[in-house]
Amino acid sequence: MTVTVHDCKLIDLPKISTRKGAITPIYGGEHVPFEIKRAYYLYDVPGGASRGGHAHLHLQQLVVSVMGAFDVVVDDGHEKKRFHLDRAYYGLYIPIMIWRELENFSSGGICLVLASAPYDPDDYIRDYDVFLTARRSSK
Ligand code: TYD
């Protein structure tokens, strides 16, 4: 079955509140539907800047705004959907073969990404026309 933007879902994460602050633990296979093989974070992103602009052939991700806010626009080549992420206790699950743009970063924002595989430049589709062709040929 081909994935669509409707497979991109906001996932509620646990929030443990203590008198000294809050903690959010995340387990692969429990809170996210994949085994976590890599974590990375985007930071020092200038306010208002955009990131992303690609799709992945095999990679699944959970994107969390652990500080500040940004928007994620997901696109399956047919339909687009915008998510505003501004809390550390939920994240956006992005399956394979979804084009994504991260937009409107607040200054000082930090975006945590949990990923299902190690970094692999060959897993990226960075050309939107190539993405559309790949989507159409997978139908
Ligand atoms: P890239 O994925 O192109 O960033 P974005 O699409 O968000 O603008 O990555 C930017 C650079 O960082 C690129 O040179 C590859 C490198 N990189 C790694 O080495 N490991 C990683 O896990 C990631 C995500 C990027």
PDB file of N, CA and C in Angstrom, residues 9-77:
ATOM      1  N   LYS A   9       1.406  11.275  11.328  1.00  0.00           N
ATOM      2  CA  LYS A   9       0.529  11.423  12.496  1.00  0.00           C
ATOM      3  C   LYS A   9       1.252  12.089  13.646  1.00  0.00           C
ATOM      4  N   LEU A  10       0.486  12.912  14.387  1.00  0.00           N
ATOM      5  CA  LEU A  10       1.027  13.460  15.630  1.00  0.00           C
ATOM      6  C   LEU A  10       0.944  12.368  16.691  1.00  0.00           C
ATOM      7  N   ILE A  11       2.060  12.121  17.344  1.00  0.00           N
ATOM      8  CA  ILE A  11       2.118  11.074  18.376  1.00  0.00           C
ATOM      9  C   ILE A  11       2.311  11.736  19.728  1.00  0.00           C
ATOM     10  N   ASP A  12       1.404  11.422  20.653  1.00  0.00           N
ATOM     11  CA  ASP A  12       1.539  11.927  22.030  1.00  0.00           C
ATOM     12  C   ASP A  12       2.658  11.177  22.726  1.00  0.00           C
ATOM     13  N   LEU A  13       3.543  11.911  23.341  1.00  0.00           N
ATOM     14  CA  LEU A  13       4.658  11.307  24.071  1.00  0.00           C
ATOM     15  C   LEU A  13       4.404  11.466  25.564  1.00  0.00           C
ATOM     16  N   PRO A  14       4.994  10.586  26.382  1.00  0.00           N
ATOM     17  CA  PRO A  14       4.769  10.717  27.816  1.00  0.00           C
ATOM     18  C   PRO A  14       5.365  12.015  28.347  1.00  0.00           C
ATOM     19  N   LYS A  15       4.682  12.641  29.295  1.00  0.00           N
ATOM     20  CA  LYS A  15       5.247  13.818  29.953  1.00  0.00           C
ATOM     21  C   LYS A  15       5.207  13.568  31.453  1.00  0.00           C
ATOM     22  N   ILE A  16       6.372  13.478  32.038  1.00  0.00           N
ATOM     23  CA  ILE A  16       6.466  13.253  33.476  1.00  0.00           C
ATOM     24  C   ILE A  16       6.803  14.605  34.101  1.00  0.00           C
ATOM     25  N   SER A  17       5.856  15.153  34.849  1.00  0.00           N
ATOM     26  CA  SER A  17       6.079  16.465  35.461  1.00  0.00           C
ATOM     27  C   SER A  17       6.588  16.278  36.885  1.00  0.00           C
ATOM     28  N   THR A  18       7.655  16.938  37.198  1.00  0.00           N
ATOM     29  CA  THR A  18       8.174  16.907  38.564  1.00  0.00           C
ATOM     30  C   THR A  18       8.295  18.360  39.042  1.00  0.00           C
ATOM     31  N   ARG A  19       8.559  18.538  40.327  1.00  0.00           N
ATOM     32  CA  ARG A  19       8.711  19.905  40.834  1.00  0.00           C
ATOM     33  C   ARG A  19       9.921  20.580  40.196  1.00  0.00           C
ATOM     34  N   LYS A  20      10.853  19.769  39.680  1.00  0.00           N
ATOM     35  CA  LYS A  20      12.079  20.337  39.091  1.00  0.00           C
ATOM     36  C   LYS A  20      11.995  20.449  37.567  1.00  0.00           C
ATOM     37  N   GLY A  21      10.818  20.190  37.023  1.00  0.00           N
ATOM     38  CA  GLY A  21      10.689  20.287  35.562  1.00  0.00           C
ATOM     39  C   GLY A  21      10.046  19.036  34.996  1.00  0.00           C
ATOM     40  N   ALA A  22      10.078  18.907  33.676  1.00  0.00           N
ATOM     41  CA  ALA A  22       9.395  17.793  33.005  1.00  0.00           C
ATOM     42  C   ALA A  22      10.403  16.904  32.283  1.00  0.00           C
ATOM     43  N   ILE A  23      10.000  15.645  32.116  1.00  0.00           N
ATOM     44  CA  ILE A  23      10.844  14.666  31.410  1.00  0.00           C
ATOM     45  C   ILE A  23       9.962  13.939  30.392  1.00  0.00           C
ATOM     46  N   THR A  24      10.483  13.747  29.193  1.00  0.00           N
ATOM     47  CA  THR A  24       9.775  12.959  28.178  1.00  0.00           C
ATOM     48  C   THR A  24      10.689  11.835  27.696  1.00  0.00           C
ATOM     49  N   PRO A  25      10.436  10.592  28.148  1.00  0.00           N
ATOM     50  CA  PRO A  25      11.201   9.458  27.625  1.00  0.00           C
ATOM     51  C   PRO A  25      10.541   8.920  26.351  1.00  0.00           C
ATOM     52  N   ILE A  26      11.338   8.445  25.400  1.00  0.00           N
ATOM     53  CA  ILE A  26      10.787   7.899  24.147  1.00  0.00           C
ATOM     54  C   ILE A  26      11.446   6.548  23.873  1.00  0.00           C
ATOM     55  N   TYR A  27      10.622   5.519  23.695  1.00  0.00           N
ATOM     56  CA  TYR A  27      11.120   4.183  23.393  1.00  0.00           C
ATOM     57  C   TYR A  27      10.744   3.782  21.969  1.00  0.00           C
ATOM     58  N   GLY A  28      11.737   3.267  21.224  1.00  0.00           N
ATOM     59  CA  GLY A  28      11.469   2.739  19.889  1.00  0.00           C
ATOM     60  C   GLY A  28      10.563   1.526  19.983  1.00  0.00           C
ATOM     61  N   GLY A  29       9.629   1.395  19.058  1.00  0.00           N
ATOM     62  CA  GLY A  29       8.723   0.248  19.041  1.00  0.00           C
ATOM     63  C   GLY A  29       7.557   0.417  20.001  1.00  0.00           C
ATOM     64  N   GLU A  30       7.629   1.418  20.884  1.00  0.00           N
ATOM     65  CA  GLU A  30       6.529   1.655  21.825  1.00  0.00           C
ATOM     66  C   GLU A  30       5.847   2.998  21.524  1.00  0.00           C
ATOM     67  N   HIS A  31       6.630   4.084  21.614  1.00  0.00           N
ATOM     68  CA  HIS A  31       6.056   5.401  21.314  1.00  0.00           C
ATOM     69  C   HIS A  31       6.184   5.750  19.837  1.00  0.00           C
ATOM     70  N   VAL A  32       7.188   5.171  19.183  1.00  0.00           N
ATOM     71  CA  VAL A  32       7.327   5.359  17.738  1.00  0.00           C
ATOM     72  C   VAL A  32       7.286   3.974  17.085  1.00  0.00           C
ATOM     73  N   PRO A  33       6.702   3.881  15.865  1.00  0.00           N
ATOM     74  CA  PRO A  33       6.475   2.559  15.264  1.00  0.00           C
ATOM     75  C   PRO A  33       7.703   2.004  14.547  1.00  0.00           C
ATOM     76  N   PHE A  34       8.894   2.285  15.076  1.00  0.00           N
ATOM     77  CA  PHE A  34      10.113   1.717  14.488  1.00  0.00           C
ATOM     78  C   PHE A  34      11.182   1.655  15.577  1.00  0.00           C
ATOM     79  N   GLU A  35      12.205   0.880  15.293  1.00  0.00           N
ATOM     80  CA  GLU A  35      13.356   0.820  16.194  1.00  0.00           C
ATOM     81  C   GLU A  35      14.210   2.065  15.944  1.00  0.00           C
ATOM     82  N   ILE A  36      14.592   2.770  17.005  1.00  0.00           N
ATOM     83  CA  ILE A  36      15.357   4.013  16.829  1.00  0.00           C
ATOM     84  C   ILE A  36      16.841   3.653  16.633  1.00  0.00           C
ATOM     85  N   LYS A  37      17.377   4.037  15.450  1.00  0.00           N
ATOM     86  CA  LYS A  37      18.778   3.742  15.148  1.00  0.00           C
ATOM     87  C   LYS A  37      19.643   4.994  15.232  1.00  0.00           C
ATOM     88  N   ARG A  38      18.997   6.170  15.206  1.00  0.00           N
ATOM     89  CA  ARG A  38      19.765   7.420  15.169  1.00  0.00           C
ATOM     90  C   ARG A  38      18.922   8.546  15.732  1.00  0.00           C
ATOM     91  N   ALA A  39      19.581   9.437  16.452  1.00  0.00           N
ATOM     92  CA  ALA A  39      18.931  10.685  16.882  1.00  0.00           C
ATOM     93  C   ALA A  39      19.819  11.826  16.444  1.00  0.00           C
ATOM     94  N   TYR A  40      19.210  12.903  15.953  1.00  0.00           N
ATOM     95  CA  TYR A  40      19.982  14.117  15.679  1.00  0.00           C
ATOM     96  C   TYR A  40      19.099  15.312  15.935  1.00  0.00           C
ATOM     97  N   TYR A  41      19.693  16.475  16.074  1.00  0.00           N
ATOM     98  CA  TYR A  41      18.887  17.661  16.309  1.00  0.00           C
ATOM     99  C   TYR A  41      19.409  18.836  15.511  1.00  0.00           C
ATOM    100  N   LEU A  42      18.466  19.655  15.098  1.00  0.00           N
ATOM    101  CA  LEU A  42      18.758  20.877  14.355  1.00  0.00           C
ATOM    102  C   LEU A  42      18.698  22.025  15.344  1.00  0.00           C
ATOM    103  N   TYR A  43      19.690  22.849  15.358  1.00  0.00           N
ATOM    104  CA  TYR A  43      19.726  23.982  16.280  1.00  0.00           C
ATOM    105  C   TYR A  43      20.556  25.099  15.641  1.00  0.00           C
ATOM    106  N   ASP A  44      20.587  26.258  16.275  1.00  0.00           N
ATOM    107  CA  ASP A  44      21.210  27.446  15.673  1.00  0.00           C
ATOM    108  C   ASP A  44      20.593  27.752  14.312  1.00  0.00           C
ATOM    109  N   VAL A  45      19.323  27.364  14.132  1.00  0.00           N
ATOM    110  CA  VAL A  45      18.636  27.661  12.866  1.00  0.00           C
ATOM    111  C   VAL A  45      18.167  29.112  12.950  1.00  0.00           C
ATOM    112  N   PRO A  46      18.505  29.961  11.979  1.00  0.00           N
ATOM    113  CA  PRO A  46      18.060  31.358  12.044  1.00  0.00           C
ATOM    114  C   PRO A  46      16.529  31.446  12.067  1.00  0.00           C
ATOM    115  N   GLY A  47      15.982  32.388  12.856  1.00  0.00           N
ATOM    116  CA  GLY A  47      14.534  32.572  12.942  1.00  0.00           C
ATOM    117  C   GLY A  47      13.927  32.755  11.562  1.00  0.00           C
ATOM    118  N   GLY A  48      12.826  32.050  11.290  1.00  0.00           N
ATOM    119  CA  GLY A  48      12.122  32.157  10.010  1.00  0.00           C
ATOM    120  C   GLY A  48      12.691  31.259   8.926  1.00  0.00           C
ATOM    121  N   ALA A  49      13.804  30.578   9.214  1.00  0.00           N
ATOM    122  CA  ALA A  49      14.469  29.771   8.173  1.00  0.00           C
ATOM    123  C   ALA A  49      13.695  28.489   7.868  1.00  0.00           C
ATOM    124  N   SER A  50      14.045  27.856   6.739  1.00  0.00           N
ATOM    125  CA  SER A  50      13.453  26.585   6.324  1.00  0.00           C
ATOM    126  C   SER A  50      14.538  25.519   6.215  1.00  0.00           C
ATOM    127  N   ARG A  51      14.147  24.284   6.473  1.00  0.00           N
ATOM    128  CA  ARG A  51      15.052  23.132   6.309  1.00  0.00           C
ATOM    129  C   ARG A  51      14.266  22.020   5.632  1.00  0.00           C
ATOM    130  N   GLY A  52      14.964  20.963   5.320  1.00  0.00           N
ATOM    131  CA  GLY A  52      14.268  19.818   4.730  1.00  0.00           C
ATOM    132  C   GLY A  52      14.309  19.914   3.222  1.00  0.00           C
ATOM    133  N   GLY A  53      13.148  19.792   2.586  1.00  0.00           N
ATOM    134  CA  GLY A  53      13.122  19.824   1.133  1.00  0.00           C
ATOM    135  C   GLY A  53      13.657  18.539   0.537  1.00  0.00           C
ATOM    136  N   HIS A  54      13.165  17.414   1.046  1.00  0.00           N
ATOM    137  CA  HIS A  54      13.563  16.116   0.511  1.00  0.00           C
ATOM    138  C   HIS A  54      12.588  15.040   0.986  1.00  0.00           C
ATOM    139  N   ALA A  55      12.754  13.849   0.399  1.00  0.00           N
ATOM    140  CA  ALA A  55      12.011  12.669   0.859  1.00  0.00           C
ATOM    141  C   ALA A  55      13.029  11.556   1.071  1.00  0.00           C
ATOM    142  N   HIS A  56      12.603  10.501   1.754  1.00  0.00           N
ATOM    143  CA  HIS A  56      13.485   9.356   1.992  1.00  0.00           C
ATOM    144  C   HIS A  56      12.876   8.088   1.398  1.00  0.00           C
ATOM    145  N   LEU A  57      13.726   7.281   0.804  1.00  0.00           N
ATOM    146  CA  LEU A  57      13.260   6.033   0.207  1.00  0.00           C
ATOM    147  C   LEU A  57      12.831   5.020   1.263  1.00  0.00           C
ATOM    148  N   HIS A  58      13.612   4.916   2.345  1.00  0.00           N
ATOM    149  CA  HIS A  58      13.352   3.870   3.345  1.00  0.00           C
ATOM    150  C   HIS A  58      13.254   4.368   4.773  1.00  0.00           C
ATOM    151  N   LEU A  59      13.670   5.617   5.000  1.00  0.00           N
ATOM    152  CA  LEU A  59      13.775   6.116   6.380  1.00  0.00           C
ATOM    153  C   LEU A  59      12.422   6.561   6.933  1.00  0.00           C
ATOM    154  N   GLN A  60      12.163   6.159   8.181  1.00  0.00           N
ATOM    155  CA  GLN A  60      11.013   6.692   8.930  1.00  0.00           C
ATOM    156  C   GLN A  60      11.571   7.599  10.020  1.00  0.00           C
ATOM    157  N   GLN A  61      10.800   8.625  10.372  1.00  0.00           N
ATOM    158  CA  GLN A  61      11.283   9.583  11.363  1.00  0.00           C
ATOM    159  C   GLN A  61      10.174  10.038  12.291  1.00  0.00           C
ATOM    160  N   LEU A  62      10.588  10.455  13.484  1.00  0.00           N
ATOM    161  CA  LEU A  62       9.707  11.203  14.380  1.00  0.00           C
ATOM    162  C   LEU A  62      10.381  12.546  14.619  1.00  0.00           C
ATOM    163  N   VAL A  63       9.648  13.615  14.356  1.00  0.00           N
ATOM    164  CA  VAL A  63      10.186  14.972  14.458  1.00  0.00           C
ATOM    165  C   VAL A  63       9.526  15.654  15.657  1.00  0.00           C
ATOM    166  N   VAL A  64      10.343  16.190  16.564  1.00  0.00           N
ATOM    167  CA  VAL A  64       9.825  16.803  17.788  1.00  0.00           C
ATOM    168  C   VAL A  64      10.420  18.201  17.933  1.00  0.00           C
ATOM    169  N   SER A  65       9.578  19.166  18.279  1.00  0.00           N
ATOM    170  CA  SER A  65      10.085  20.494  18.616  1.00  0.00           C
ATOM    171  C   SER A  65      10.384  20.496  20.113  1.00  0.00           C
ATOM    172  N   VAL A  66      11.620  20.271  20.482  1.00  0.00           N
ATOM    173  CA  VAL A  66      11.934  20.209  21.917  1.00  0.00           C
ATOM    174  C   VAL A  66      12.117  21.611  22.506  1.00  0.00           C
ATOM    175  N   MET A  67      12.274  22.606  21.644  1.00  0.00           N
ATOM    176  CA  MET A  67      12.396  24.002  22.093  1.00  0.00           C
ATOM    177  C   MET A  67      11.876  24.898  20.978  1.00  0.00           C
ATOM    178  N   GLY A  68      11.009  25.852  21.310  1.00  0.00           N
ATOM    179  CA  GLY A  68      10.495  26.761  20.294  1.00  0.00           C
ATOM    180  C   GLY A  68       9.451  26.092  19.417  1.00  0.00           C
ATOM    181  N   ALA A  69       9.377  26.537  18.177  1.00  0.00           N
ATOM    182  CA  ALA A  69       8.312  26.058  17.290  1.00  0.00           C
ATOM    183  C   ALA A  69       8.770  26.111  15.834  1.00  0.00           C
ATOM    184  N   PHE A  70       8.136  25.284  15.022  1.00  0.00           N
ATOM    185  CA  PHE A  70       8.309  25.332  13.565  1.00  0.00           C
ATOM    186  C   PHE A  70       7.147  24.587  12.944  1.00  0.00           C
ATOM    187  N   ASP A  71       6.994  24.731  11.634  1.00  0.00           N
ATOM    188  CA  ASP A  71       5.955  24.014  10.894  1.00  0.00           C
ATOM    189  C   ASP A  71       6.604  22.919  10.058  1.00  0.00           C
ATOM    190  N   VAL A  72       5.897  21.824   9.892  1.00  0.00           N
ATOM    191  CA  VAL A  72       6.336  20.786   8.960  1.00  0.00           C
ATOM    192  C   VAL A  72       5.246  20.642   7.901  1.00  0.00           C
ATOM    193  N   VAL A  73       5.630  20.828   6.638  1.00  0.00           N
ATOM    194  CA  VAL A  73       4.688  20.613   5.537  1.00  0.00           C
ATOM    195  C   VAL A  73       5.041  19.266   4.908  1.00  0.00           C
ATOM    196  N   VAL A  74       4.096  18.345   4.957  1.00  0.00           N
ATOM    197  CA  VAL A  74       4.315  17.025   4.361  1.00  0.00           C
ATOM    198  C   VAL A  74       3.519  16.944   3.066  1.00  0.00           C
ATOM    199  N   ASP A  75       4.034  16.163   2.119  1.00  0.00           N
ATOM    200  CA  ASP A  75       3.504  16.177   0.760  1.00  0.00           C
ATOM    201  C   ASP A  75       3.702  14.772   0.172  1.00  0.00           C
ATOM    202  N   ASP A  76       2.609  14.181  -0.322  1.00  0.00           N
ATOM    203  CA  ASP A  76       2.735  12.842  -0.933  1.00  0.00           C
ATOM    204  C   ASP A  76       2.710  12.911  -2.457  1.00  0.00           C
ATOM    205  N   GLY A  77       2.835  14.147  -2.988  1.00  0.00           N
ATOM    206  CA  GLY A  77       2.822  14.315  -4.442  1.00  0.00           C
ATOM    207  C   GLY A  77       1.429  14.587  -4.965  1.00  0.00           C
TER     208      GLY A  77
END
